[in-house]
Amino acid sequence: MPANNPKPQPTQSELKTAKGTRDWVGRDLLLRDRISQTITNVFKRHGGIPLDTPVFELREVLAGKYGEDAKLIYNVEDQGGELLSLRYDLTVPFARWLAMHSNVKQIKRYQIAKVYRRDQPAISRGRLREFYQCDFDIAGVYDAMIPDAEILRIIVEVFRTLKLGIVIKLNHRCILDGLFTVAGVPGNKIRSISSAVDKLDKAPWDEVKKEMVGEKGLAEEVADKIGEYVRRSGGLREMIDTLREDQELSANEQVQSGLADMDLLARYLTAMDAIESVSFDLSLARGLDYYTGLIYEVITTTSGRSNQVGSVAAGGHYDNLVGRYGKQAIPCVGLSFGVDRIFTILDAQQKKNTSDLKSEADVYVMAAGGKGFDGLLAERMEVASQLWDAGIRAEFTAKVKPKMLQQFNAAKEVPVAVILGQEEMEAGQVRLKDARAGNGDKIEKDRGRLVSRENLVEEVTSLLSKIALEERQD
Amino acid sequence: MPANNPKPQPTQSELKTAKGTRDWVGRDLLLRDRISQTITNVFKRHGGIPLDTPVFELREVLAGKYGEDAKLIYNVEDQGGELLSLRYDLTVPFARWLAMHSNVKQIKRYQIAKVYRRDQPAISRGRLREFYQCDFDIAGVYDAMIPDAEILRIIVEVFRTLKLGIVIKLNHRCILDGLFTVAGVPGNKIRSISSAVDKLDKAPWDEVKKEMVGEKGLAEEVADKIGEYVRRSGGLREMIDTLREDQELSANEQVQSGLADMDLLARYLTAMDAIESVSFDLSLARGLDYYTGLIYEVITTTSGRSNQVGSVAAGGHYDNLVGRYGKQAIPCVGLSFGVDRIFTILDAQQKKNTSDLKSEADVYVMAAGGKGFDGLLAERMEVASQLWDAGIRAEFTAKVKPKMLQQFNAAKEVPVAVILGQEEMEAGQVRLKDARAGNGDKIEKDRGRLVSRENLVEEVTSLLSKIALEERQD
């Protein structure tokens, strides 16, 4: 939204969340949490250590890290104190943390948190201004490409678990920079030409060429030469061979060094059973300034919304970011999952046959009685407390004298009903039944079997296990 | 920090997090997550539905909700678009959500998220500018005080699970307002006198009286009369009886209505086995504007840092907040746990005998060999992948030819070592051993027992269960 055309402040009738943000509730949120949990489990499986950083950083920590995208950073108002900005990603806060902890020479850290970008939102495609990232980074000096290969293996594991088909598009900043040099791009234009190339997944070559020649002042024949290279992609092993056969390219030292990395990577991915998921794509450039080696983006091959959401994970190798905080340089390779985009794909696959706001309670505690029935509220509270003490999820109607039908309808939403009656309570007993069977009428007639209060927890637990087993078998 | 004395921007040597914020990493973060998980489990046990709202709200959503504390709100810079502020609590975003969803008449919702306050921080006491809240609110029309009682029961359950002794200090806004009226406080000064009374847990009566008379212009005899009342506290049942005996007080309609609520509450807390944890404290006022009924704060009785951290949970009943967004009014009662403060107490109780950054891996995959040994990197990758495929947490040294001692030392941090040798691998076998036994030398001599690659997952799983069982018995 342009600054010279500020939107009027909303009146009460326009109550809403801030532009590009949304609330998450109930079923949606449980699915999003399930995705994060799946990813976290894989991170822990690879020895990851959790990190959580503040939502804002000192503004100068973010300065000069994001190239052209820096204009998308949210600043916090200067209210007399430090100048702060909301985090734009989780990589820069991690690099800041590493620079502050010089005793940490090697670490695999993961972080799951929201990041903020004043981008043009498209909520239905999972593109938001506030969105979740799940990051895993391996920092430290190791033998070449071993951490890079493990990062790609993590991606493969996560999407296998989520049952989503993917392709990991790979490239290498050294190969890309060498290729630009061979094509004749002046050194000071390499990063900006790289940004233009990165748009090739969304725009046709003609448009990208126009940007290079028109906006960025590249000679037309240089652009054409770039075009010959960057439209190539294929299997990792096959592409390495093709590029090595290109004598002009393979004479360049940067290209040689990048190809040596890619060669190691191909070997390691074979050993880790992940080679089938990757493709070498010379048009992949990635916008961020700080990458120095392997770069990659993950797209899903599962049909449906996949093509609309863009990449579902991305990352790369960055050697100098930590060193830019004036401390020792620590090479890192990182990975970031776009949880909201993965959510958009999985959500579209699910059948929405339950209410968004269904409670997860297991037991409904209700009371029944004839004339003069006083509602047995204290008794319902006591029985619910007995179940809560045992860790069982239980609810009851928050009325002194609840209507029978209201209770029966609420009970149908949960697996088990515990029914209290005045006489049974006096005898230390309650009725227990599978609450989902039949409609309200039928439940009302079948009032369940009598169990003693002393055995209630045991009986409920056993009935819940039986129901869970039957549901798994369905 | 005053606006007229801005702090110089930090140089690179002063790399740090923003004032009043901290990073969380490793063991600390796992403990904090365990606390959140304990609380979430109790919320789910009571039928709670999760909600997640954006970190910022339209500025006018927060306006007029926090009384004198509004000055602590963080604003987002106006970058041409909407005016935004960071959330100050989770209650107002919930009320905004409810007002936007007029179809939701009743809900138990929970939210676990960070909130932001430009307060004076005291990190060692768990008082931060960015801190976690875990909120549970029951919204909707129910019979009086049943939801309020369930909220207090939830508090008791959480702290029983965390094994922390607590007292829940209760008061009622109607009783407090009635008491101020009886004492002679003018109607337009009630909220500001209430704020002054709320300081009685930190300041002596003389100081609070001085604020009332000096700053807030109350007549001295009115202040004295307030002083007589608000220094009373005791058991819930006993205090209700005492106040009813006070003829001047009990003639006031607001006091009568508040006492009727407290009487119901005492009955319900008895039925829910939570009455022993509460105390009725007339000095409790709570700063926030929106409470209209029951208010409470929870303090721990466990020794150690408890007295320094202040309240570990708090909340109350608010009838009109949702209605202030121009929609129907929905009565609510809410609860907020201060996770960082609970962390501070539990953390001080723990022995810190492990490294903060210990990996949670279960298996270390290593290679051994004599002269001409090539490091078996591809083989280590294959075996690690076999374990990852089975969901087992495994690591290996990211070196082509790792040193033996380096591997053995890394292996000592995890329960199980899998050792590869050239000959064994060719025969489809590896060595498996309990990696924690003895020092590096001893491990090196005892090279474990041979198992076949085919049975590796089974053998590792079984050894891990055996070790876990032994550790539980220790």
CSV table of C-alpha atoms in Angstrom, one decimal, chain A residues 134-406:
chain,number,residue,atom,x,y,z
A,134,CYS,CA,10.6,-24.2,10.8
A,135,ASP,CA,14.4,-23.8,10.5
A,136,PHE,CA,17.2,-26.2,10.9
A,137,ASP,CA,20.8,-25.0,10.5
A,138,ILE,CA,24.1,-26.9,10.8
A,139,ALA,CA,26.9,-24.5,11.9
A,140,GLY,CA,30.6,-25.3,12.2
A,141,VAL,CA,33.6,-26.5,10.3
A,142,TYR,CA,33.0,-30.0,8.9
A,143,ASP,CA,34.3,-31.9,5.9
A,144,ALA,CA,32.8,-30.4,2.7
A,145,MET,CA,29.2,-31.1,1.8
A,146,ILE,CA,28.4,-33.6,4.5
A,147,PRO,CA,26.1,-31.1,6.4
A,148,ASP,CA,24.6,-30.0,3.1
A,149,ALA,CA,23.7,-33.6,2.3
A,150,GLU,CA,22.2,-34.1,5.7
A,151,ILE,CA,20.1,-31.0,5.3
A,152,LEU,CA,18.7,-32.4,2.0
A,153,ARG,CA,18.1,-35.7,3.6
A,154,ILE,CA,16.0,-34.0,6.4
A,155,ILE,CA,13.8,-32.4,3.7
A,156,VAL,CA,13.2,-35.8,2.1
A,157,GLU,CA,12.3,-37.4,5.5
A,158,VAL,CA,9.9,-34.7,6.4
A,159,PHE,CA,7.9,-34.9,3.1
A,160,ARG,CA,8.0,-38.7,3.2
A,161,THR,CA,6.3,-38.5,6.6
A,162,LEU,CA,3.8,-35.9,5.4
A,163,LYS,CA,3.2,-38.1,2.3
A,164,LEU,CA,3.8,-35.2,-0.1
A,165,GLY,CA,5.8,-35.7,-3.4
A,166,ILE,CA,8.6,-33.2,-3.9
A,167,VAL,CA,11.4,-32.1,-6.1
A,168,ILE,CA,14.4,-30.3,-4.5
A,169,LYS,CA,15.8,-27.8,-7.1
A,170,LEU,CA,19.5,-27.3,-6.5
A,171,ASN,CA,22.1,-24.8,-7.6
A,172,HIS,CA,25.4,-23.5,-6.3
A,173,ARG,CA,26.3,-19.8,-6.0
A,174,CYS,CA,29.8,-20.4,-7.2
A,175,ILE,CA,28.6,-22.1,-10.4
A,176,LEU,CA,26.1,-19.3,-10.9
A,177,ASP,CA,28.6,-16.5,-10.3
A,178,GLY,CA,31.2,-18.3,-12.5
A,179,LEU,CA,28.6,-18.6,-15.2
A,180,PHE,CA,27.8,-14.9,-15.0
A,181,THR,CA,31.5,-14.1,-15.2
A,182,VAL,CA,32.0,-16.3,-18.3
A,183,ALA,CA,28.9,-14.7,-19.9
A,184,GLY,CA,30.5,-11.3,-19.4
A,185,VAL,CA,28.5,-9.8,-16.4
A,186,PRO,CA,30.6,-7.1,-14.6
A,187,GLY,CA,31.4,-8.1,-11.0
A,188,ASN,CA,29.3,-5.3,-9.5
A,189,LYS,CA,26.2,-6.4,-11.3
A,190,ILE,CA,26.3,-10.1,-10.4
A,191,ARG,CA,24.0,-9.9,-7.4
A,192,SER,CA,21.4,-7.8,-9.2
A,193,ILE,CA,21.5,-10.0,-12.3
A,194,SER,CA,21.2,-13.0,-10.0
A,195,SER,CA,17.9,-11.5,-8.5
A,196,ALA,CA,16.6,-11.1,-12.0
A,197,VAL,CA,17.4,-14.8,-12.9
A,198,ASP,CA,15.6,-15.9,-9.8
A,199,LYS,CA,12.3,-14.7,-11.2
A,200,LEU,CA,12.5,-17.3,-14.0
A,201,ASP,CA,10.2,-19.7,-12.1
A,202,LYS,CA,7.4,-17.1,-12.3
A,203,ALA,CA,8.1,-15.1,-15.4
A,204,PRO,CA,9.1,-16.1,-19.0
A,205,TRP,CA,12.7,-15.6,-20.2
A,206,ASP,CA,11.7,-12.6,-22.4
A,207,GLU,CA,10.5,-10.6,-19.4
A,208,VAL,CA,13.6,-11.5,-17.3
A,209,LYS,CA,15.9,-10.5,-20.2
A,210,LYS,CA,14.0,-7.2,-20.5
A,211,GLU,CA,14.7,-6.5,-16.8
A,212,MET,CA,18.4,-7.3,-17.3
A,213,VAL,CA,18.9,-5.2,-20.4
A,214,GLY,CA,16.4,-2.4,-19.7
A,215,GLU,CA,16.4,-1.8,-15.9
A,216,LYS,CA,19.8,-3.2,-15.1
A,217,GLY,CA,21.8,-2.1,-18.2
A,218,LEU,CA,23.3,-5.4,-19.3
A,219,ALA,CA,24.5,-5.8,-22.9
A,220,GLU,CA,22.0,-7.8,-24.9
A,221,GLU,CA,24.5,-10.4,-26.0
A,222,VAL,CA,25.5,-11.0,-22.4
A,223,ALA,CA,21.9,-11.5,-21.5
A,224,ASP,CA,21.5,-14.0,-24.3
A,225,LYS,CA,24.5,-16.0,-23.2
A,226,ILE,CA,23.1,-16.1,-19.7
A,227,GLY,CA,19.8,-17.3,-21.2
A,228,GLU,CA,21.5,-20.3,-22.8
A,229,TYR,CA,22.9,-21.5,-19.5
A,230,VAL,CA,20.2,-20.8,-17.0
A,231,ARG,CA,17.4,-22.6,-18.9
A,232,ARG,CA,19.2,-25.9,-18.3
A,233,SER,CA,18.1,-28.3,-15.6
A,234,GLY,CA,18.2,-32.1,-15.0
A,235,GLY,CA,19.4,-34.9,-12.8
A,236,LEU,CA,22.3,-33.9,-10.5
A,237,ARG,CA,24.8,-36.4,-11.9
A,238,GLU,CA,23.8,-35.8,-15.5
A,239,MET,CA,24.0,-32.0,-15.2
A,240,ILE,CA,27.5,-32.2,-13.5
A,241,ASP,CA,28.7,-34.2,-16.5
A,242,THR,CA,27.1,-31.8,-19.0
A,243,LEU,CA,28.6,-28.7,-17.4
A,244,ARG,CA,32.1,-30.4,-17.2
A,245,GLU,CA,31.9,-31.0,-20.9
A,246,ASP,CA,31.3,-27.3,-21.6
A,247,GLN,CA,34.9,-26.2,-22.0
A,248,GLU,CA,34.4,-22.4,-21.5
A,249,LEU,CA,32.4,-22.9,-18.3
A,250,SER,CA,34.6,-25.6,-16.8
A,251,ALA,CA,37.7,-23.4,-17.3
A,252,ASN,CA,36.3,-21.0,-14.7
A,253,GLU,CA,37.7,-21.6,-11.2
A,254,GLN,CA,34.5,-20.8,-9.4
A,255,VAL,CA,32.6,-23.2,-11.6
A,256,GLN,CA,35.2,-25.9,-11.0
A,257,SER,CA,35.0,-25.4,-7.2
A,258,GLY,CA,31.1,-25.5,-7.3
A,259,LEU,CA,31.1,-28.6,-9.5
A,260,ALA,CA,33.5,-30.4,-7.0
A,261,ASP,CA,31.0,-29.6,-4.3
A,262,MET,CA,28.1,-30.9,-6.4
A,263,ASP,CA,30.0,-34.1,-7.1
A,264,LEU,CA,30.5,-34.8,-3.4
A,265,LEU,CA,26.9,-34.0,-2.8
A,266,ALA,CA,25.8,-36.5,-5.4
A,267,ARG,CA,27.8,-39.2,-3.7
A,268,TYR,CA,26.5,-38.4,-0.3
A,269,LEU,CA,22.9,-38.1,-1.4
A,270,THR,CA,23.2,-41.6,-2.9
A,271,ALA,CA,24.5,-43.0,0.4
A,272,MET,CA,21.6,-41.3,2.2
A,273,ASP,CA,18.9,-42.5,-0.2
A,274,ALA,CA,17.9,-39.0,-1.2
A,275,ILE,CA,19.3,-38.6,-4.7
A,276,GLU,CA,16.1,-39.4,-6.4
A,277,SER,CA,14.4,-36.3,-5.0
A,278,VAL,CA,16.8,-33.6,-6.4
A,279,SER,CA,17.2,-31.8,-9.6
A,280,PHE,CA,20.0,-29.4,-10.7
A,281,ASP,CA,18.4,-26.2,-12.0
A,282,LEU,CA,20.7,-23.4,-13.2
A,283,SER,CA,17.9,-20.8,-13.1
A,284,LEU,CA,17.6,-21.1,-9.3
A,285,ALA,CA,19.3,-18.1,-7.8
A,286,ARG,CA,17.5,-17.2,-4.5
A,287,GLY,CA,17.2,-13.6,-3.6
A,288,LEU,CA,19.1,-13.4,-0.3
A,289,ASP,CA,22.5,-11.9,-0.2
A,290,TYR,CA,24.2,-14.1,2.2
A,291,TYR,CA,24.4,-17.5,0.4
A,292,THR,CA,27.8,-18.6,-0.7
A,293,GLY,CA,27.5,-22.2,-1.8
A,294,LEU,CA,24.7,-24.7,-2.3
A,295,ILE,CA,21.2,-23.1,-2.7
A,296,TYR,CA,17.9,-25.0,-3.1
A,297,GLU,CA,14.2,-24.7,-3.1
A,298,VAL,CA,11.6,-27.4,-2.7
A,299,ILE,CA,8.4,-27.6,-4.7
A,300,THR,CA,5.7,-30.2,-4.3
A,301,THR,CA,4.6,-32.5,-7.1
A,302,THR,CA,1.4,-33.5,-5.4
A,303,SER,CA,-1.5,-32.1,-7.5
A,304,GLY,CA,-4.1,-29.6,-6.2
A,305,ARG,CA,-2.9,-26.3,-4.8
A,306,SER,CA,0.8,-27.1,-5.0
A,307,ASN,CA,1.5,-25.0,-8.1
A,308,GLN,CA,-0.1,-22.0,-6.5
A,309,VAL,CA,1.8,-22.0,-3.2
A,310,GLY,CA,5.4,-21.7,-4.5
A,311,SER,CA,8.2,-23.3,-2.6
A,312,VAL,CA,7.4,-25.3,0.6
A,313,ALA,CA,11.0,-25.2,1.8
A,314,ALA,CA,14.3,-23.5,0.9
A,315,GLY,CA,17.7,-22.7,2.1
A,316,GLY,CA,21.4,-22.9,1.3
A,317,HIS,CA,25.0,-22.6,2.5
A,318,TYR,CA,26.3,-19.3,4.0
A,319,ASP,CA,29.9,-19.0,5.1
A,320,ASN,CA,30.2,-15.3,6.1
A,321,LEU,CA,27.0,-14.2,7.8
A,322,VAL,CA,28.1,-14.9,11.3
A,323,GLY,CA,31.5,-13.2,10.6
A,324,ARG,CA,29.7,-10.0,9.6
A,325,TYR,CA,28.9,-9.4,13.2
A,326,GLY,CA,32.6,-8.7,13.8
A,327,LYS,CA,33.3,-12.1,15.2
A,328,GLN,CA,34.9,-15.3,13.8
A,329,ALA,CA,33.3,-16.6,10.6
A,330,ILE,CA,31.4,-19.9,11.1
A,331,PRO,CA,30.2,-21.7,7.9
A,332,CYS,CA,26.6,-22.8,8.1
A,333,VAL,CA,24.1,-24.6,5.9
A,334,GLY,CA,20.4,-24.0,6.6
A,335,LEU,CA,16.9,-25.1,5.8
A,336,SER,CA,13.5,-23.4,6.3
A,337,PHE,CA,10.1,-25.0,5.9
A,338,GLY,CA,7.1,-22.9,5.0
A,339,VAL,CA,4.6,-24.4,7.4
A,340,ASP,CA,1.6,-22.2,6.2
A,341,ARG,CA,2.2,-23.3,2.6
A,342,ILE,CA,2.4,-27.0,3.6
A,343,PHE,CA,-0.8,-26.4,5.6
A,344,THR,CA,-2.6,-25.0,2.6
A,345,ILE,CA,-1.8,-28.1,0.6
A,346,LEU,CA,-2.7,-30.6,3.3
A,347,ASP,CA,-5.8,-28.7,4.3
A,348,ALA,CA,-7.1,-28.8,0.7
A,349,GLN,CA,-6.7,-32.6,0.7
A,350,GLN,CA,-8.7,-33.1,3.9
A,351,LYS,CA,-12.3,-33.7,4.0
A,352,LYS,CA,-13.9,-31.1,6.2
A,353,ASN,CA,-16.6,-33.3,7.8
A,354,THR,CA,-16.2,-32.1,11.4
A,355,SER,CA,-16.9,-28.7,13.0
A,356,ASP,CA,-13.9,-26.5,13.2
A,357,LEU,CA,-14.5,-25.9,16.9
A,358,LYS,CA,-15.1,-29.4,18.1
A,359,SER,CA,-13.9,-30.0,21.6
A,360,GLU,CA,-11.4,-32.8,22.2
A,361,ALA,CA,-13.1,-34.0,25.4
A,362,ASP,CA,-13.5,-37.7,25.9
A,363,VAL,CA,-16.2,-37.8,28.6
A,364,TYR,CA,-19.5,-35.9,29.1
A,365,VAL,CA,-20.7,-35.9,32.7
A,366,MET,CA,-24.5,-35.5,32.8
A,367,ALA,CA,-27.4,-35.8,35.2
A,368,ALA,CA,-30.8,-37.3,34.8
A,369,GLY,CA,-33.9,-37.4,37.1
A,370,GLY,CA,-37.6,-37.2,37.3
A,371,LYS,CA,-39.9,-34.8,39.1
A,372,GLY,CA,-38.2,-32.7,41.8
A,373,PHE,CA,-34.8,-33.3,40.1
A,374,ASP,CA,-32.3,-30.6,41.3
A,375,GLY,CA,-29.7,-31.0,38.6
A,376,LEU,CA,-27.0,-32.7,40.7
A,377,LEU,CA,-24.5,-29.9,39.9
A,378,ALA,CA,-22.2,-30.5,42.9
A,379,GLU,CA,-22.2,-34.2,42.1
A,380,ARG,CA,-21.4,-33.6,38.4
A,381,MET,CA,-18.5,-31.4,39.6
A,382,GLU,CA,-17.3,-34.1,41.9
A,383,VAL,CA,-17.4,-36.8,39.2
A,384,ALA,CA,-15.7,-34.5,36.6
A,385,SER,CA,-13.0,-33.7,39.2
A,386,GLN,CA,-12.4,-37.4,39.8
A,387,LEU,CA,-11.9,-37.8,36.0
A,388,TRP,CA,-9.7,-34.7,35.7
A,389,ASP,CA,-7.5,-36.0,38.6
A,390,ALA,CA,-6.9,-39.1,36.5
A,391,GLY,CA,-6.0,-37.0,33.4
A,392,ILE,CA,-9.2,-37.7,31.6
A,393,ARG,CA,-10.7,-35.0,29.4
A,394,ALA,CA,-14.2,-34.3,30.7
A,395,GLU,CA,-16.9,-31.7,30.4
A,396,PHE,CA,-20.4,-31.0,31.9
A,397,THR,CA,-23.1,-28.5,31.2
A,398,ALA,CA,-22.5,-25.3,33.2
A,399,LYS,CA,-26.1,-25.0,34.3
A,400,VAL,CA,-27.6,-25.7,37.8
A,401,LYS,CA,-30.6,-27.6,36.2
A,402,PRO,CA,-29.6,-28.5,32.7
A,403,LYS,CA,-32.3,-29.8,30.2
A,404,MET,CA,-32.0,-33.4,29.4
A,405,LEU,CA,-31.9,-32.9,25.6
A,406,GLN,CA,-29.2,-30.2,25.9
